[in-house]
């Protein structure tokens, strides 16, 4: 059986995930050993916390692709971001600071844990209206949503 990981913080130096190249490689090795054959790396897109990390993300992704192409030719890598949704989320998507998953319209989207159900609903509708499909990250954290109370 093979698995897909659509939310990972493997890229070194990009966010609060892997800190070094060696740690990034160890994480990729562990994922492969566990049967993962598709990884969508999704470093945070939150300029307030991580600055404009686009260049670091792209450089780190290139290093990971190079390593995996050599060692794991049957492992597919896809690049996206985990968008911490705020007022500038759409602008970050439009200007390329934030990337949808694998060049699609699917956007891994995270909200603050204290966001209201109404606020999340408005944000999801805004993403849909702009042509994006939000994939909600950490749905279990949003206790103010009805599905968070299950």
PDB file of C-alpha atoms in Angstrom:
ATOM      1  CA  UNK A   1       0.000   0.000   0.000  1.00  0.00           C
ATOM      2  CA  UNK A   2       1.231   3.470  -0.874  1.00  0.00           C
ATOM      3  CA  UNK A   3       0.356   6.797   0.679  1.00  0.00           C
ATOM      4  CA  UNK A   4       0.177  10.459  -0.265  1.00  0.00           C
ATOM      5  CA  UNK A   5       1.145  13.257   2.098  1.00  0.00           C
ATOM      6  CA  UNK A   6      -0.544  16.506   1.086  1.00  0.00           C
ATOM      7  CA  UNK A   7       0.667  18.598   4.013  1.00  0.00           C
ATOM      8  CA  UNK A   8       4.307  18.533   4.989  1.00  0.00           C
ATOM      9  CA  UNK A   9       6.951  20.938   6.157  1.00  0.00           C
ATOM     10  CA  UNK A  10       9.985  19.184   4.685  1.00  0.00           C
ATOM     11  CA  UNK A  11      11.731  22.125   3.050  1.00  0.00           C
ATOM     12  CA  UNK A  12      14.793  23.240   4.943  1.00  0.00           C
ATOM     13  CA  UNK A  13      14.953  26.821   6.140  1.00  0.00           C
ATOM     14  CA  UNK A  14      11.552  27.761   4.722  1.00  0.00           C
ATOM     15  CA  UNK A  15       9.433  27.828   7.870  1.00  0.00           C
ATOM     16  CA  UNK A  16       9.138  25.984  11.183  1.00  0.00           C
ATOM     17  CA  UNK A  17       9.746  22.587   9.542  1.00  0.00           C
ATOM     18  CA  UNK A  18      13.138  21.104   8.632  1.00  0.00           C
ATOM     19  CA  UNK A  19      15.942  23.362   9.788  1.00  0.00           C
ATOM     20  CA  UNK A  20      18.801  21.824   7.784  1.00  0.00           C
ATOM     21  CA  UNK A  21      19.347  19.982   4.524  1.00  0.00           C
ATOM     22  CA  UNK A  22      20.180  16.844   6.487  1.00  0.00           C
ATOM     23  CA  UNK A  23      16.928  17.046   8.442  1.00  0.00           C
ATOM     24  CA  UNK A  24      14.970  17.550   5.212  1.00  0.00           C
ATOM     25  CA  UNK A  25      16.582  14.478   3.658  1.00  0.00           C
ATOM     26  CA  UNK A  26      15.992  12.397   6.801  1.00  0.00           C
ATOM     27  CA  UNK A  27      12.300  13.376   6.714  1.00  0.00           C
ATOM     28  CA  UNK A  28      12.023  12.422   3.026  1.00  0.00           C
ATOM     29  CA  UNK A  29      13.791   9.112   3.719  1.00  0.00           C
ATOM     30  CA  UNK A  30      11.411   8.357   6.603  1.00  0.00           C
ATOM     31  CA  UNK A  31       8.343   9.186   4.515  1.00  0.00           C
ATOM     32  CA  UNK A  32       9.523   6.925   1.701  1.00  0.00           C
ATOM     33  CA  UNK A  33      10.314   4.111   4.124  1.00  0.00           C
ATOM     34  CA  UNK A  34       6.745   4.451   5.496  1.00  0.00           C
ATOM     35  CA  UNK A  35       5.275   3.974   2.018  1.00  0.00           C
ATOM     36  CA  UNK A  36       4.700   7.571   0.942  1.00  0.00           C
ATOM     37  CA  UNK A  37       5.043   7.943  -2.829  1.00  0.00           C
ATOM     38  CA  UNK A  38       3.544  11.392  -3.288  1.00  0.00           C
ATOM     39  CA  UNK A  39       4.482  14.377  -1.153  1.00  0.00           C
ATOM     40  CA  UNK A  40       3.019  17.818  -1.499  1.00  0.00           C
ATOM     41  CA  UNK A  41       5.438  20.034   0.384  1.00  0.00           C
ATOM     42  CA  UNK A  42       3.482  22.901   1.875  1.00  0.00           C
ATOM     43  CA  UNK A  43       5.647  25.426   3.690  1.00  0.00           C
ATOM     44  CA  UNK A  44       3.795  28.213   5.452  1.00  0.00           C
ATOM     45  CA  UNK A  45       2.864  31.333   3.562  1.00  0.00           C
ATOM     46  CA  UNK A  46       2.536  33.917   6.282  1.00  0.00           C
ATOM     47  CA  UNK A  47       4.747  36.914   5.544  1.00  0.00           C
ATOM     48  CA  UNK A  48       4.122  38.342   9.015  1.00  0.00           C
ATOM     49  CA  UNK A  49       5.848  35.300  10.570  1.00  0.00           C
ATOM     50  CA  UNK A  50       8.237  34.035   7.897  1.00  0.00           C
ATOM     51  CA  UNK A  51       8.803  37.048   5.669  1.00  0.00           C
ATOM     52  CA  UNK A  52       8.889  36.636   1.919  1.00  0.00           C
ATOM     53  CA  UNK A  53      10.309  33.100   1.912  1.00  0.00           C
ATOM     54  CA  UNK A  54       9.554  32.374  -1.771  1.00  0.00           C
ATOM     55  CA  UNK A  55      13.209  32.174  -2.869  1.00  0.00           C
ATOM     56  CA  UNK A  56      14.165  29.928   0.054  1.00  0.00           C
ATOM     57  CA  UNK A  57      11.180  27.685  -0.687  1.00  0.00           C
ATOM     58  CA  UNK A  58      12.044  27.383  -4.378  1.00  0.00           C
ATOM     59  CA  UNK A  59      15.743  26.722  -3.702  1.00  0.00           C
ATOM     60  CA  UNK A  60      15.006  24.134  -1.031  1.00  0.00           C
ATOM     61  CA  UNK A  61      12.414  22.417  -3.248  1.00  0.00           C
ATOM     62  CA  UNK A  62      14.994  22.168  -6.044  1.00  0.00           C
ATOM     63  CA  UNK A  63      17.452  20.499  -3.639  1.00  0.00           C
ATOM     64  CA  UNK A  64      14.794  18.049  -2.469  1.00  0.00           C
ATOM     65  CA  UNK A  65      13.761  17.221  -6.053  1.00  0.00           C
ATOM     66  CA  UNK A  66      17.376  16.594  -7.024  1.00  0.00           C
ATOM     67  CA  UNK A  67      17.917  14.241  -4.075  1.00  0.00           C
ATOM     68  CA  UNK A  68      14.659  12.331  -4.589  1.00  0.00           C
ATOM     69  CA  UNK A  69      15.072  12.019  -8.351  1.00  0.00           C
ATOM     70  CA  UNK A  70      18.347  10.196  -7.744  1.00  0.00           C
ATOM     71  CA  UNK A  71      17.331   8.079  -4.750  1.00  0.00           C
ATOM     72  CA  UNK A  72      13.561   7.608  -5.161  1.00  0.00           C
ATOM     73  CA  UNK A  73      12.572   7.904  -8.838  1.00  0.00           C
ATOM     74  CA  UNK A  74       9.056   6.649  -8.043  1.00  0.00           C
ATOM     75  CA  UNK A  75       8.430   9.405  -5.488  1.00  0.00           C
ATOM     76  CA  UNK A  76       6.406  12.335  -6.821  1.00  0.00           C
ATOM     77  CA  UNK A  77       6.973  15.767  -5.313  1.00  0.00           C
ATOM     78  CA  UNK A  78       4.507  18.621  -5.590  1.00  0.00           C
ATOM     79  CA  UNK A  79       5.002  22.167  -4.338  1.00  0.00           C
ATOM     80  CA  UNK A  80       2.345  24.309  -2.722  1.00  0.00           C
ATOM     81  CA  UNK A  81       1.990  26.472   0.356  1.00  0.00           C
ATOM     82  CA  UNK A  82      -0.025  26.395   3.520  1.00  0.00           C
ATOM     83  CA  UNK A  83      -1.724  29.761   3.359  1.00  0.00           C
ATOM     84  CA  UNK A  84      -2.362  31.334   6.740  1.00  0.00           C
ATOM     85  CA  UNK A  85      -5.464  33.112   5.601  1.00  0.00           C
ATOM     86  CA  UNK A  86      -5.797  36.763   6.366  1.00  0.00           C
ATOM     87  CA  UNK A  87      -6.777  39.917   4.592  1.00  0.00           C
ATOM     88  CA  UNK A  88      -3.922  39.658   2.085  1.00  0.00           C
ATOM     89  CA  UNK A  89      -4.363  35.965   1.226  1.00  0.00           C
ATOM     90  CA  UNK A  90      -5.810  36.551  -2.232  1.00  0.00           C
ATOM     91  CA  UNK A  91      -3.075  39.078  -3.071  1.00  0.00           C
ATOM     92  CA  UNK A  92      -0.388  36.587  -2.000  1.00  0.00           C
ATOM     93  CA  UNK A  93      -1.924  33.997  -4.321  1.00  0.00           C
ATOM     94  CA  UNK A  94      -2.244  36.436  -7.224  1.00  0.00           C
ATOM     95  CA  UNK A  95       1.321  37.742  -6.963  1.00  0.00           C
ATOM     96  CA  UNK A  96       2.870  34.277  -6.627  1.00  0.00           C
ATOM     97  CA  UNK A  97       4.072  34.663  -3.049  1.00  0.00           C
ATOM     98  CA  UNK A  98       1.738  31.790  -2.165  1.00  0.00           C
ATOM     99  CA  UNK A  99       1.400  28.802  -4.483  1.00  0.00           C
ATOM    100  CA  UNK A 100      -1.611  26.523  -4.813  1.00  0.00           C
ATOM    101  CA  UNK A 101      -0.919  22.804  -4.549  1.00  0.00           C
ATOM    102  CA  UNK A 102       0.944  21.541  -7.616  1.00  0.00           C
ATOM    103  CA  UNK A 103      -0.070  24.461  -9.811  1.00  0.00           C
ATOM    104  CA  UNK A 104      -3.766  23.617  -9.432  1.00  0.00           C
ATOM    105  CA  UNK A 105      -6.470  25.794  -7.919  1.00  0.00           C
ATOM    106  CA  UNK A 106      -6.360  23.829  -4.630  1.00  0.00           C
ATOM    107  CA  UNK A 107      -5.006  25.939  -1.768  1.00  0.00           C
ATOM    108  CA  UNK A 108      -4.073  24.427   1.586  1.00  0.00           C
ATOM    109  CA  UNK A 109      -5.623  26.977   3.925  1.00  0.00           C
ATOM    110  CA  UNK A 110      -5.074  27.522   7.640  1.00  0.00           C
ATOM    111  CA  UNK A 111      -6.980  29.837   9.952  1.00  0.00           C
ATOM    112  CA  UNK A 112      -6.378  31.126  13.452  1.00  0.00           C
ATOM    113  CA  UNK A 113      -7.753  28.764  16.088  1.00  0.00           C
ATOM    114  CA  UNK A 114     -10.018  31.526  17.432  1.00  0.00           C
ATOM    115  CA  UNK A 115     -11.559  32.423  14.062  1.00  0.00           C
ATOM    116  CA  UNK A 116     -15.320  32.439  14.156  1.00  0.00           C
ATOM    117  CA  UNK A 117     -17.369  30.121  12.007  1.00  0.00           C
ATOM    118  CA  UNK A 118     -18.699  33.147  10.114  1.00  0.00           C
ATOM    119  CA  UNK A 119     -15.185  34.478   9.440  1.00  0.00           C
ATOM    120  CA  UNK A 120     -13.975  31.114   8.124  1.00  0.00           C
ATOM    121  CA  UNK A 121     -17.103  30.774   6.003  1.00  0.00           C
ATOM    122  CA  UNK A 122     -16.529  34.234   4.467  1.00  0.00           C
ATOM    123  CA  UNK A 123     -12.895  33.395   3.732  1.00  0.00           C
ATOM    124  CA  UNK A 124     -13.793  30.072   2.114  1.00  0.00           C
ATOM    125  CA  UNK A 125     -16.398  31.810  -0.060  1.00  0.00           C
ATOM    126  CA  UNK A 126     -13.877  34.484  -1.024  1.00  0.00           C
ATOM    127  CA  UNK A 127     -11.397  31.818  -2.139  1.00  0.00           C
ATOM    128  CA  UNK A 128     -14.108  30.009  -4.140  1.00  0.00           C
ATOM    129  CA  UNK A 129     -15.221  33.278  -5.737  1.00  0.00           C
ATOM    130  CA  UNK A 130     -11.646  33.938  -6.861  1.00  0.00           C
ATOM    131  CA  UNK A 131     -11.464  30.516  -8.508  1.00  0.00           C
ATOM    132  CA  UNK A 132      -9.586  28.657  -5.768  1.00  0.00           C
ATOM    133  CA  UNK A 133     -10.604  25.512  -3.919  1.00  0.00           C
ATOM    134  CA  UNK A 134      -9.628  25.694  -0.248  1.00  0.00           C
ATOM    135  CA  UNK A 135      -8.347  22.523   1.389  1.00  0.00           C
ATOM    136  CA  UNK A 136      -8.726  23.169   5.095  1.00  0.00           C
ATOM    137  CA  UNK A 137      -5.583  22.406   7.094  1.00  0.00           C
ATOM    138  CA  UNK A 138      -5.925  21.441  10.745  1.00  0.00           C
ATOM    139  CA  UNK A 139      -9.717  21.228  10.693  1.00  0.00           C
ATOM    140  CA  UNK A 140      -9.609  19.664  14.157  1.00  0.00           C
ATOM    141  CA  UNK A 141      -8.321  22.943  15.611  1.00  0.00           C
ATOM    142  CA  UNK A 142     -11.311  25.089  14.723  1.00  0.00           C
ATOM    143  CA  UNK A 143     -13.465  24.423  17.741  1.00  0.00           C
ATOM    144  CA  UNK A 144     -15.960  27.119  16.776  1.00  0.00           C
ATOM    145  CA  UNK A 145     -16.934  25.146  13.664  1.00  0.00           C
ATOM    146  CA  UNK A 146     -19.635  22.538  14.048  1.00  0.00           C
ATOM    147  CA  UNK A 147     -17.406  19.735  12.727  1.00  0.00           C
ATOM    148  CA  UNK A 148     -14.747  20.741  15.283  1.00  0.00           C
ATOM    149  CA  UNK A 149     -17.136  19.738  18.078  1.00  0.00           C
ATOM    150  CA  UNK A 150     -17.576  16.117  17.030  1.00  0.00           C
TER     151      UNK A 150
END
